[in-house]
Short mmCIF file of C-alpha atoms in Angstrom, two decimals:
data_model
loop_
_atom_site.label_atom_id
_atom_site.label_comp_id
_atom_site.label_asym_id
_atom_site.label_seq_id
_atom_site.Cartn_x
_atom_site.Cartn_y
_atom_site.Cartn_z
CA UNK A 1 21.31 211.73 -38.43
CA UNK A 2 19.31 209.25 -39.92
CA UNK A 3 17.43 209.05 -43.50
CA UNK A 4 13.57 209.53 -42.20
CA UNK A 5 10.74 209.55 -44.11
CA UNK A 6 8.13 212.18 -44.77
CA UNK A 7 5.01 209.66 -44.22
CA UNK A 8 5.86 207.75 -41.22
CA UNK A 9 2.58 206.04 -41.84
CA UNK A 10 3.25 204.74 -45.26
CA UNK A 11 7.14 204.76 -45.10
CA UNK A 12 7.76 206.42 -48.64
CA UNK A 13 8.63 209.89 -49.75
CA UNK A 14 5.23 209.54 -51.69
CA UNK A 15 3.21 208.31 -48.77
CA UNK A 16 0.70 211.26 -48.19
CA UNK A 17 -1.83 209.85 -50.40
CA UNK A 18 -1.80 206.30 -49.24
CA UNK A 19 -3.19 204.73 -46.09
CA UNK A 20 -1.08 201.66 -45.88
CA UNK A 21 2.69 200.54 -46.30
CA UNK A 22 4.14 198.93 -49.27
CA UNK A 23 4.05 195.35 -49.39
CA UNK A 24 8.13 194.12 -48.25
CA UNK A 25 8.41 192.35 -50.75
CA UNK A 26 6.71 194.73 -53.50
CA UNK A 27 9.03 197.55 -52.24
CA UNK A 28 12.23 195.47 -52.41
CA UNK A 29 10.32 194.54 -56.22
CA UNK A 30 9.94 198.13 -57.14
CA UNK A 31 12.90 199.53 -55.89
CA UNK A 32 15.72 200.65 -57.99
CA UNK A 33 18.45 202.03 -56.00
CA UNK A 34 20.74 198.99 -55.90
CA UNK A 35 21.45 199.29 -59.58
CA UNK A 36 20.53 203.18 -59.88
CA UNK A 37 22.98 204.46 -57.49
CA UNK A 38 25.56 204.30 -60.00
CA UNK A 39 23.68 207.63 -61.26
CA UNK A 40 24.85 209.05 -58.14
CA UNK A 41 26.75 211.99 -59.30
CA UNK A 42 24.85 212.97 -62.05
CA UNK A 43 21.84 213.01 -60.08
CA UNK A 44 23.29 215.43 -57.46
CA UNK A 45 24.87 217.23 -61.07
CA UNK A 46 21.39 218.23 -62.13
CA UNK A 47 20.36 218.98 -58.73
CA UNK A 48 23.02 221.40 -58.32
CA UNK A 49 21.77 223.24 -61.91
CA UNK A 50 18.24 222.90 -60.98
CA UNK A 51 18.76 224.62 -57.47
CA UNK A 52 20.75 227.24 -59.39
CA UNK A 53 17.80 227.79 -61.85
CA UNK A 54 15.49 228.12 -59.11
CA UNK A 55 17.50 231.07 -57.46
CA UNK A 56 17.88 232.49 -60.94
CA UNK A 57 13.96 232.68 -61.19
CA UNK A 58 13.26 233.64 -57.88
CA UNK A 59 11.26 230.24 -56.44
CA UNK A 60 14.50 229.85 -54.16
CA UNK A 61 16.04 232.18 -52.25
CA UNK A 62 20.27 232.66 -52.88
CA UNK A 63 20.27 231.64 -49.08
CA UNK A 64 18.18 228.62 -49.64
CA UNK A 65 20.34 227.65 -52.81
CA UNK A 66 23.27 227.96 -51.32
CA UNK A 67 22.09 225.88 -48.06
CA UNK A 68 20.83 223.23 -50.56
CA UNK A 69 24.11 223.22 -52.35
CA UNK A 70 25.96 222.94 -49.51
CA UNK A 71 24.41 219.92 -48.66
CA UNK A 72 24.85 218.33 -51.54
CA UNK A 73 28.36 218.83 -51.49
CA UNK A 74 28.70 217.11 -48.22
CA UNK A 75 26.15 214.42 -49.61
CA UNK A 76 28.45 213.75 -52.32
CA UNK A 77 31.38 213.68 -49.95
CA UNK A 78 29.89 210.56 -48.48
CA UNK A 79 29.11 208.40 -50.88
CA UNK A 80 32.64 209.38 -52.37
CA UNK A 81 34.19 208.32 -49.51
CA UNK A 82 31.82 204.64 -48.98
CA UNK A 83 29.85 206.46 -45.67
CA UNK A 84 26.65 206.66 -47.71
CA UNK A 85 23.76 204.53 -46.34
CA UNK A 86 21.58 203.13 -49.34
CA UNK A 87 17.96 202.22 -48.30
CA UNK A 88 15.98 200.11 -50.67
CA UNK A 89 12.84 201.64 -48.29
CA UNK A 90 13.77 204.95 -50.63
CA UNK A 91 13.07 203.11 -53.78
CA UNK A 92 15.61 204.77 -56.02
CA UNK A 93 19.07 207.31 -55.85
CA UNK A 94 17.23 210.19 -56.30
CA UNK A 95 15.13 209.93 -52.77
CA UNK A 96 17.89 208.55 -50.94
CA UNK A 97 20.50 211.39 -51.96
CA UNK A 98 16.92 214.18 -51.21
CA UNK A 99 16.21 212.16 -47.79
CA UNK A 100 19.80 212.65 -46.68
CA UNK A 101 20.25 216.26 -48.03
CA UNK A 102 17.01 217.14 -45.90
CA UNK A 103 18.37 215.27 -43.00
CA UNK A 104 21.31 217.24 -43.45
CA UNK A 105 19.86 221.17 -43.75
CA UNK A 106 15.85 220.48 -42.54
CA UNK A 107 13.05 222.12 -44.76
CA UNK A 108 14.82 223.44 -47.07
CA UNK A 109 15.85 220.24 -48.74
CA UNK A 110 12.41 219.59 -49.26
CA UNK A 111 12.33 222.52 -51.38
CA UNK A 112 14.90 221.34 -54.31
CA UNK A 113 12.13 219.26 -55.82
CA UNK A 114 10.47 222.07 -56.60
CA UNK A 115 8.82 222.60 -60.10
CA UNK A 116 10.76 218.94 -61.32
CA UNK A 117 9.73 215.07 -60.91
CA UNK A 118 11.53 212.03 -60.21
CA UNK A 119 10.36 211.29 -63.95
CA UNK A 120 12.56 214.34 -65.65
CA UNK A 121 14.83 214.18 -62.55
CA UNK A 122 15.79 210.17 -63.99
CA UNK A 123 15.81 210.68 -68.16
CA UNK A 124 18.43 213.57 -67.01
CA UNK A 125 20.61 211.76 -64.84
CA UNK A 126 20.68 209.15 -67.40
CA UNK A 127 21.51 211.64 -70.12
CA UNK A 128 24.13 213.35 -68.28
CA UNK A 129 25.78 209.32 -67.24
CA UNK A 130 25.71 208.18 -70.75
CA UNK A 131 26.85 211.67 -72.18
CA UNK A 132 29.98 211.53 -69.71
CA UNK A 133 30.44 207.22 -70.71
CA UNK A 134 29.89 207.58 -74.73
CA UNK A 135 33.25 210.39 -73.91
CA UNK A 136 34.96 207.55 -72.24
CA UNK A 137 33.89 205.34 -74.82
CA UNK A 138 35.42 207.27 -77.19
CA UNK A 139 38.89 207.85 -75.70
CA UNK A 140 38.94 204.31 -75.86
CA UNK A 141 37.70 203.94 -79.87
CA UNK A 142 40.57 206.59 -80.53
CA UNK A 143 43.59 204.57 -79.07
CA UNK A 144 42.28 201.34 -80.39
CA UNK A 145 41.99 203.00 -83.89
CA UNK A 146 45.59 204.88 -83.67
CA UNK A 147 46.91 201.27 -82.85
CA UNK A 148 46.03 200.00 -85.58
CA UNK A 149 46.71 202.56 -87.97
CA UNK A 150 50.77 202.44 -86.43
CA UNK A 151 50.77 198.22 -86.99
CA UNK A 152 49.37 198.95 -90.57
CA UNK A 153 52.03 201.22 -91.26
CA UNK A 154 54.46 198.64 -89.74
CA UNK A 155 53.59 195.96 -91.76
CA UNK A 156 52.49 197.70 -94.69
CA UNK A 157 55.08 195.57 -96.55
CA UNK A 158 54.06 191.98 -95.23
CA UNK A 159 52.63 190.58 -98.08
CA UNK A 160 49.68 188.22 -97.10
CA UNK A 161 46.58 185.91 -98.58
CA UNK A 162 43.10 188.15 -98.83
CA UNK A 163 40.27 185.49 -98.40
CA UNK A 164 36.96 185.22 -99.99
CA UNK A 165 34.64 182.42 -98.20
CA UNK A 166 37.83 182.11 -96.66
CA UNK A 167 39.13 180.65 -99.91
CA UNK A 168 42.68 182.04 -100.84
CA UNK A 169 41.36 184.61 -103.28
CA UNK A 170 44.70 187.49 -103.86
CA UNK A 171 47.19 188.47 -102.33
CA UNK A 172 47.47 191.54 -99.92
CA UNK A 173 49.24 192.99 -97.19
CA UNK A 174 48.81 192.43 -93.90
CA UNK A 175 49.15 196.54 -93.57
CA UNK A 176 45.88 196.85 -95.95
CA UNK A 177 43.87 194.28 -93.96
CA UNK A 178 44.73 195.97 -90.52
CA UNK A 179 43.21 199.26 -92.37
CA UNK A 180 39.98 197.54 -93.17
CA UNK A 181 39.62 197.14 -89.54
CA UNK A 182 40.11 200.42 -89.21
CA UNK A 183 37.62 201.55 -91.68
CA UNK A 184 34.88 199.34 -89.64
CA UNK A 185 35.82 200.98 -86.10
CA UNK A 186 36.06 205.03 -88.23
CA UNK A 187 32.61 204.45 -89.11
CA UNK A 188 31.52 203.25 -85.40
CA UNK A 189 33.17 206.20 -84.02
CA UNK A 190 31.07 208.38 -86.28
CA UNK A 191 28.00 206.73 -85.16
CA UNK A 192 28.83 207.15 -81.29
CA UNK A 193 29.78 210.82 -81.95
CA UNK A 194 26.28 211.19 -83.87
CA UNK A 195 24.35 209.42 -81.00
CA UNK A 196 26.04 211.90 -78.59
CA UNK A 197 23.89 214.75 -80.52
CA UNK A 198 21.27 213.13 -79.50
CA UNK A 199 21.34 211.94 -75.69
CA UNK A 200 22.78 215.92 -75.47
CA UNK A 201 19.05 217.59 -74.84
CA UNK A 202 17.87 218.39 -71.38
CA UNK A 203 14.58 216.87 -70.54
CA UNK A 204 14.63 218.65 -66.88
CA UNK A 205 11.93 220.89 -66.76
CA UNK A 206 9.58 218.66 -68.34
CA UNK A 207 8.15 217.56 -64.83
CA UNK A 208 6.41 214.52 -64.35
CA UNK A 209 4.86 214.99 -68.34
CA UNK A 210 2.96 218.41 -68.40
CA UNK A 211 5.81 220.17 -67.54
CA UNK A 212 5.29 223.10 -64.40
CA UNK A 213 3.59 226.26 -63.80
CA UNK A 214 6.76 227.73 -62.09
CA UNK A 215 8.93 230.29 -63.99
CA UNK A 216 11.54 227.95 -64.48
CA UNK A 217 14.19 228.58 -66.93
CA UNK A 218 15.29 225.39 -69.12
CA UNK A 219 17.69 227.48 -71.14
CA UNK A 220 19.60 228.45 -68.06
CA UNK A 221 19.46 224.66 -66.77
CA UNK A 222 20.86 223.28 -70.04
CA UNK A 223 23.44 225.69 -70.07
CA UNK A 224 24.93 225.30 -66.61
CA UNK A 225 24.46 221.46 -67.48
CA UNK A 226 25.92 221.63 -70.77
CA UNK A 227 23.07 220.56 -72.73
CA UNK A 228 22.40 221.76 -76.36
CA UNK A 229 19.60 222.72 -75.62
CA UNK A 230 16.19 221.60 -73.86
CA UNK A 231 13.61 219.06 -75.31
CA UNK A 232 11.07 220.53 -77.30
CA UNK A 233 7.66 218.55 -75.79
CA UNK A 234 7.38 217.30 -72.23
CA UNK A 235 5.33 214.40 -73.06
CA UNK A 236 8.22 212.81 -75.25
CA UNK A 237 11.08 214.27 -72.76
CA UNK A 238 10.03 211.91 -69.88
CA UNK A 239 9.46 208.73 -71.69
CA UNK A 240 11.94 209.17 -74.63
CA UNK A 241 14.82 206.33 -74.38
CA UNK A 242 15.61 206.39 -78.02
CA UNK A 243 19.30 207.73 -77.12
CA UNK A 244 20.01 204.51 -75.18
CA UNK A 245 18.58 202.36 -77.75
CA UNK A 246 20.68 204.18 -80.13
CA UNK A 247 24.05 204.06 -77.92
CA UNK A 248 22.99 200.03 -77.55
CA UNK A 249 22.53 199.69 -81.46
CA UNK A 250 25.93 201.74 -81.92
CA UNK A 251 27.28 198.89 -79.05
CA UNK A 252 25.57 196.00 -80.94
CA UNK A 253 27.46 197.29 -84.59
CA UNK A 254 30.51 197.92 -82.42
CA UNK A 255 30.93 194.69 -80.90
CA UNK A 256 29.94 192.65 -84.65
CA UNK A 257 33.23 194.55 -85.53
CA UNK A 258 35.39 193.45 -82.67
CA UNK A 259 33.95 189.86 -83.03
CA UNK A 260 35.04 189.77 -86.61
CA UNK A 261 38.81 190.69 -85.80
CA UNK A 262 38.42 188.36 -83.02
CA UNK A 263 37.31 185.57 -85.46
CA UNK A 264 40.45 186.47 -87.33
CA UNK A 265 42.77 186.53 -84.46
CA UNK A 266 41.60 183.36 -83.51
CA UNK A 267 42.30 181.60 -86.85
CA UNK A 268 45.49 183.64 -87.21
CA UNK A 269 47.18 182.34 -83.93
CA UNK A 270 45.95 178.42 -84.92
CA UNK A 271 49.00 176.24 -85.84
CA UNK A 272 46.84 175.67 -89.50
CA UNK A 273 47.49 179.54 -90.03
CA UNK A 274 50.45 180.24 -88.01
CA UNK A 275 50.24 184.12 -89.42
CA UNK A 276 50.77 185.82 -86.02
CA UNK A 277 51.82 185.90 -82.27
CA UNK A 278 49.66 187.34 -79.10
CA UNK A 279 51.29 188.33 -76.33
CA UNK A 280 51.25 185.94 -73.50
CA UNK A 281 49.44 188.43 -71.06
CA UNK A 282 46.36 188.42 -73.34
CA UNK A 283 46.22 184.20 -73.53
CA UNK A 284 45.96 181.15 -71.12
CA UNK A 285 47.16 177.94 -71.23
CA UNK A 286 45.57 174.48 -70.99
CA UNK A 287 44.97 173.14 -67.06
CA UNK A 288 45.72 169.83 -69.13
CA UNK A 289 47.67 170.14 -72.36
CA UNK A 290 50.55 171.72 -71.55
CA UNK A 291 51.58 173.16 -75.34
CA UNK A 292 48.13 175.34 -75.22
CA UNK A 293 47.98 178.67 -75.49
CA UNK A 294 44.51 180.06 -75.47
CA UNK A 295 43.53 183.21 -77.17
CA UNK A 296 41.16 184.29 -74.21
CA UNK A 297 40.95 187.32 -74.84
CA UNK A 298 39.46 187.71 -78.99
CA UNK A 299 37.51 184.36 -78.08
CA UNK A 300 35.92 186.06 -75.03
CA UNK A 301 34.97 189.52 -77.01
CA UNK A 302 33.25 187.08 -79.59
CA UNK A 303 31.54 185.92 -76.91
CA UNK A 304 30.23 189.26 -75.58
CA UNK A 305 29.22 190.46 -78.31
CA UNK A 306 26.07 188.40 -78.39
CA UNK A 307 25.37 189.74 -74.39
CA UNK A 308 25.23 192.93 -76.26
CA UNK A 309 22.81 192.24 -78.95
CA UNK A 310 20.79 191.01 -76.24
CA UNK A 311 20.66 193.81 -74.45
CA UNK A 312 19.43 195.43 -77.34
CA UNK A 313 16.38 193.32 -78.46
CA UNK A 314 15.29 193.74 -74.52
CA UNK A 315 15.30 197.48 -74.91
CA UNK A 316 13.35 197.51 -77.96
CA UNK A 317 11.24 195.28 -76.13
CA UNK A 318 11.20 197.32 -73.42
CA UNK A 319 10.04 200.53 -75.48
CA UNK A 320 8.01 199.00 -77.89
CA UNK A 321 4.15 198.58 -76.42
CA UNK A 322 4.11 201.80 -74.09
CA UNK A 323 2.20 204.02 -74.26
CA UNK A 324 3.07 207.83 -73.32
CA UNK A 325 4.54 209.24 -71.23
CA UNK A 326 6.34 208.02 -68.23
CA UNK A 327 5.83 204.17 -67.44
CA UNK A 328 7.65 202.45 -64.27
CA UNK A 329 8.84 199.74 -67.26
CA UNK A 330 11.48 202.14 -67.85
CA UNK A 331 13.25 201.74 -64.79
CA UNK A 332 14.34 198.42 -66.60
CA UNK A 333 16.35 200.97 -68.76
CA UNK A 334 19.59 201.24 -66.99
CA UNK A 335 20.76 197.07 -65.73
CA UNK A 336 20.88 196.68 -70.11
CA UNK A 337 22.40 200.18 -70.35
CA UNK A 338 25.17 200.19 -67.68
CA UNK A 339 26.00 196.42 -68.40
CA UNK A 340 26.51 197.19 -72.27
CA UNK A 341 28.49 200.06 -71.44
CA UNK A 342 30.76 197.74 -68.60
CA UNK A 343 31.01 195.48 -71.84
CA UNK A 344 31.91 197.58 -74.24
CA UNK A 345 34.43 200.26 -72.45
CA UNK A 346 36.15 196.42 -71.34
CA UNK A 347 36.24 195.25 -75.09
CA UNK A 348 37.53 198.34 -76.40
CA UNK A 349 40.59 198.78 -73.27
CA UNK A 350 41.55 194.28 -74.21
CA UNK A 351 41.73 195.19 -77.96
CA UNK A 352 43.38 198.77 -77.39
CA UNK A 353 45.63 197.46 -75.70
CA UNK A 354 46.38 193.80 -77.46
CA UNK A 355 46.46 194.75 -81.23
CA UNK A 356 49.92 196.65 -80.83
CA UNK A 357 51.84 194.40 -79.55
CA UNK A 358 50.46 191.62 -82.37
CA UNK A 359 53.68 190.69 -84.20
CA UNK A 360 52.82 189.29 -87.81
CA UNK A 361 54.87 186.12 -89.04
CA UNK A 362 55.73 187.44 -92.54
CA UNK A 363 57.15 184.12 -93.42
CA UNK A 364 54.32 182.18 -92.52
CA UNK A 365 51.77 184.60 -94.20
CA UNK A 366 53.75 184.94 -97.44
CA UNK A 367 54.10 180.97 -97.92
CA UNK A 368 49.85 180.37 -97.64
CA UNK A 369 49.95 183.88 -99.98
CA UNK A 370 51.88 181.40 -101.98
CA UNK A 371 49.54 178.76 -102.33
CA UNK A 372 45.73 178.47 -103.91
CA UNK A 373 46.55 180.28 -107.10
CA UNK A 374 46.48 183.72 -105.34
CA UNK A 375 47.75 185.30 -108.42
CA UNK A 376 45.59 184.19 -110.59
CA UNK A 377 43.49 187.61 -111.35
CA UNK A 378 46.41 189.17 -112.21
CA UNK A 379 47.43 186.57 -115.17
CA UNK A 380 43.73 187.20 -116.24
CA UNK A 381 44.57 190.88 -116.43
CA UNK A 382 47.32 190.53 -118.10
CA UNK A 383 46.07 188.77 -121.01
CA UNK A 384 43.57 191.52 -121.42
CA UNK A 385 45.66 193.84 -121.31
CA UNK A 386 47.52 192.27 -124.70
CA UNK A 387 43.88 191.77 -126.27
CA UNK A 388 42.44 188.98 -125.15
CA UNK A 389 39.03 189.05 -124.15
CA UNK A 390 38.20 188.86 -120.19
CA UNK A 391 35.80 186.08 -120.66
CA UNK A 392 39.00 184.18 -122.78
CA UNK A 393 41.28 185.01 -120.89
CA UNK A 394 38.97 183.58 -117.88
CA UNK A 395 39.09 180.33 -119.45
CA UNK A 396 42.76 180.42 -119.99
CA UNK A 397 43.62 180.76 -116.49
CA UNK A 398 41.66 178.39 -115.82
CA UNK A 399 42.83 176.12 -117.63
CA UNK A 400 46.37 177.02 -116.32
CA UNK A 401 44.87 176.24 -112.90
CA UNK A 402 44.27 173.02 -113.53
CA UNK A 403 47.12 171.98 -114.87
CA UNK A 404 48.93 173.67 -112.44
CA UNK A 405 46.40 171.42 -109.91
CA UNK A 406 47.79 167.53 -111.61
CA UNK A 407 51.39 169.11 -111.74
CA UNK A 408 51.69 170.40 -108.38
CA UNK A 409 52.42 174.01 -109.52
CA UNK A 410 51.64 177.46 -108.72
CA UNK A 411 51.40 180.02 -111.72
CA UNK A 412 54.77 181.25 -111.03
CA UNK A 413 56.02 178.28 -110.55
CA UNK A 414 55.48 177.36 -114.38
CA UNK A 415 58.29 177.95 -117.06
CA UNK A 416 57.09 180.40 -119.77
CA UNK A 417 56.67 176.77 -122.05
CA UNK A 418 54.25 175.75 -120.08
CA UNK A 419 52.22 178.72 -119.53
CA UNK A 420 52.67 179.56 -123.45
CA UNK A 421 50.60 176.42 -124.19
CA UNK A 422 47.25 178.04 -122.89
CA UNK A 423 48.09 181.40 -124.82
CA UNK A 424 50.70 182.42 -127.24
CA UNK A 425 50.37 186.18 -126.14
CA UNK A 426 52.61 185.30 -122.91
CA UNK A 427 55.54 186.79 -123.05
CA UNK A 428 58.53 186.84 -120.26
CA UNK A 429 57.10 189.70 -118.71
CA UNK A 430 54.22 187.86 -117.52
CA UNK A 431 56.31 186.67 -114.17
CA UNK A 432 56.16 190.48 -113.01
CA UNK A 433 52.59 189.81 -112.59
CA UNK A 434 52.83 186.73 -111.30
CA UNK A 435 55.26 187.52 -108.19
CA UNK A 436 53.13 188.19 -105.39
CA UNK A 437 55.40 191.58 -104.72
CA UNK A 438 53.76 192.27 -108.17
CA UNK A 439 50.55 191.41 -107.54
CA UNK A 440 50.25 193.86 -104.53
CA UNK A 441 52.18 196.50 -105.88
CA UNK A 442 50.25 196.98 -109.07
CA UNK A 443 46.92 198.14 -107.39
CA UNK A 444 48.43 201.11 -107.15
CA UNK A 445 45.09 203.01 -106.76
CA UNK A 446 43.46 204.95 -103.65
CA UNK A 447 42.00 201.67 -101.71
CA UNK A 448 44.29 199.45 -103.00
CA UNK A 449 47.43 197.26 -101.51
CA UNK A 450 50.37 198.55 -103.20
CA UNK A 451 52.53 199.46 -99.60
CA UNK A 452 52.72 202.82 -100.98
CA UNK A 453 49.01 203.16 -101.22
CA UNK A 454 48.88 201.73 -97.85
CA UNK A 455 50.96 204.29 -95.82
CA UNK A 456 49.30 207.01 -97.84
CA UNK A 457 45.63 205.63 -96.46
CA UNK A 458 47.11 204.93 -92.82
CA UNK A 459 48.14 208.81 -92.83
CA UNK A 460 44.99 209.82 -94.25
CA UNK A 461 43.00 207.94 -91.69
CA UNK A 462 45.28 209.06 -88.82
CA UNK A 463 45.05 212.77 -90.13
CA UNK A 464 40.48 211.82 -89.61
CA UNK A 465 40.95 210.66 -86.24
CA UNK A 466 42.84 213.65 -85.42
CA UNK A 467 40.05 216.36 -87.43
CA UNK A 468 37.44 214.19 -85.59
CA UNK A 469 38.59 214.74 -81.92
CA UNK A 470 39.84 218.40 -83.13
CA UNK A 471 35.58 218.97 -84.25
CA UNK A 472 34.75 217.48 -81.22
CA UNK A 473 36.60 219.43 -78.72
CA UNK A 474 35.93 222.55 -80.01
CA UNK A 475 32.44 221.80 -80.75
CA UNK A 476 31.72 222.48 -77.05
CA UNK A 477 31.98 218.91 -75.00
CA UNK A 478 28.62 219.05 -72.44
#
């Protein structure tokens, strides 16, 4: 049977108090559904709790609920299987799935709008989307994160340069530098899991902004939809999209992160650096120079991440002059939403699935560890530690620097002699310090590089991840 309209004059669900049709080209304008669908399943979701509530209360009769979720069991059936007609005549998913359901069962599916709007019906179905995505979203942070604490671990030994304005500054371990990845993408799972909180509140209920003078029920509504618990003021519940600003800021944050190690991985795979190897499945070669091999995939999540921050500015913009409550500028909402989502859930599967099989080149990294005076600090340290003052013992090195600069030296390349002429308190002992083993090993401290200190924060970080997802299952997922 096919999708009629109520107001055969007007051709819209809405028709009754117009006298004319929609301009063709101000409905196709207007309309949302080719975008919008995607909310599909959530929409017939809430529709399912709402009919329930509306039994519950006594506006609905069991019979009629269980005739209207019939129907939108078999409505969900076909656009599962591909059968599902869209019409852009319908503006948006919500009247195409209610046409078809009343198509399907007569009157009665007229009734299921009862005591809601499209207005609550749409900040729902977008809550109960991005609820179900930021999960996803999640699952994907998780095994990105447990990657790289297991490579950390690896190569919690493989001594390489840390960088400052990307000046050799001292040596670390490639282990230690892996975990300050990890320490970026821990807090950006925190801040997903907080936003979560927040897009968790049912707004159903709320009505177009006034809310309704049926008995409805919101407490039974966000239970059966797994909601914390309803919004507190109808006014704000329609025309609140703080949550996806706040999932698009969290995107924004997350994708600076993932640009950064991309930045890295980049450099890292460069002849000049040489420090590791990607996999060929995640690079491309050269349609001209046959020795290239492109590292598409870090250079292309650098590259998304400023799609994302645009996203973000428009839905600031979007929010940012309107007045309350519902406005039809919010149906520009969901292109930003879904397509930072697409982005991000993409970005996170590349990297989750790249950054274990990254295999370091220890040699490589330990012989640019080797050069720039890396271990420089440490002879400063040293000579404070036998009494020299910091400032003095600043100028010392320093001084060893440069002559280490016109002789073509590193520190420990020096004989004791010739490190003895900046400071007679340099003893044999001092080439402990200077070995770059010995540099790592002696920050020995919670945050530091020695390997040991390494392992110990790689367990301690996988033993977060796990508490995390242990809070957040039995917290009650929605």
């Amino acid at each position: 049977m096919s999708q009629t309209p109520t107001n055969d004059s007007t051709n819209q669900s809405w028709g009754g108090r117009f006298s004319e049709p929609t301009d063709a080209f101000v409905a196709r304008f207007t309309a949302s559904v080719d975008f919008d669908q995607r909310l599909a399943h959530h929409d017939i979701q809430g529709s399912r709790a709402h009919a329930t509530m509306l039994a519950r209360v006594g506006v609905l009769t069991e019979d009629e609920r269980d005739t209207i979720l019939a129907g939108l069991d078999e409505v969900q059936a076909e656009i599962e299987a591909g059968t599902f007609e869209w019409s852009v005549d319908l503006e948006d998913v919500h009247m195409n799935i209610e046409a078809r359901l009343t198509d399907k069962i007569g009157i009665t599916g007229k009734k299921l709008h009862t005591g809601r709007s499209r207005n609550d019906q749409v900040a729902t179905d977008i809550r109960l989307f991005l609820r179900d995505e930021i999960d996803t979203v999640g699952a994907e942070l998780a095994r990105l994160r447990q990657g790289l604490i297991a490579l950390a671990e690896r190569e919690a030994d493989t001594i390489m340069p840390g960088f400052t304005h990307l000046q050799t500054a001292q040596p670390v371990t490639f282990g230690h530098h892996l975990l300050a990845w990890q320490e970026m993408l821990a807090r950006d799972h925190e801040r997903l899991l907080d936003c979560r909180k927040r897009v968790n509140v049912l707004p159903l209920g709320a009505a177009a902004l006034a809310g309704t003078t049926y008995p409805i029920d919101r407490h039974v509504t966000a239970e059966l939809l797994g909601f914390d618990r309803p919004a507190e003021n109808s006014l704000d519940a329609v025309s609140d999209r703080d949550f996806a600003i706040e999932f698009t800021a969290f995107a924004s944050t997350l994708l600076m992160h993932l640009s950064r190690m991309s930045e890295e991985l980049v450099l890292w795979t460069s002849a000049q650096f040489d420090f590791i190897d990607l996999p060929d499945r995640f690079c491309t070669g050269s349609s001209i120079m046959p020795q290239k091999k492109n590292p598409d995939v870090p250079e292309l999540v650098r590259g998304k991440t400023g799609r994302v921050y645009g996203h973000l500015m428009g839905m600031l913009t979007l929010m940012k002059s309107q007045p309350l409550a519902y406005n039809k500028d919010n149906q520009e909402d969901k292109e930003p939403l879904f397509d930072a989502l697409t982005t991000v859930q993409d970005c996170l599967k590349a990297f989750a699935d790249m950054v274990p099989a990254i295999e370091a080149k220890a040699d490589s990294m330990r012989e640019a560890a080797r050069k720039g005076f890396s271990t420089a600090t440490d002879l400063a340290d040293y000579l404070v530690c036998r009494g020299v003052a910091f400032r003095d013992a600043h100028e010392i090195v320093g001084q060893s620097v440069a002559y280490g600069l016109r002789e073509g030296k590193d520190l420990s390349d020096m004989s004791l002699e010739e490190l003895r002429q900046f400071s007679d308190v340099i003893e044999q002992d001092v080439f402990e310090v200077l070995t770059l083993e010995g540099s790592v090993a002696a920050r020995n401290h919670i945050g530091g590089t020695a390997p040991d200190q390494v392992r110990a924060a790689a367990q301690r970080a996988r033993e977060a991840l796990a508490a995390l997802s242990a809070d957040r299952t039995q917290g009650g997922e929605g």
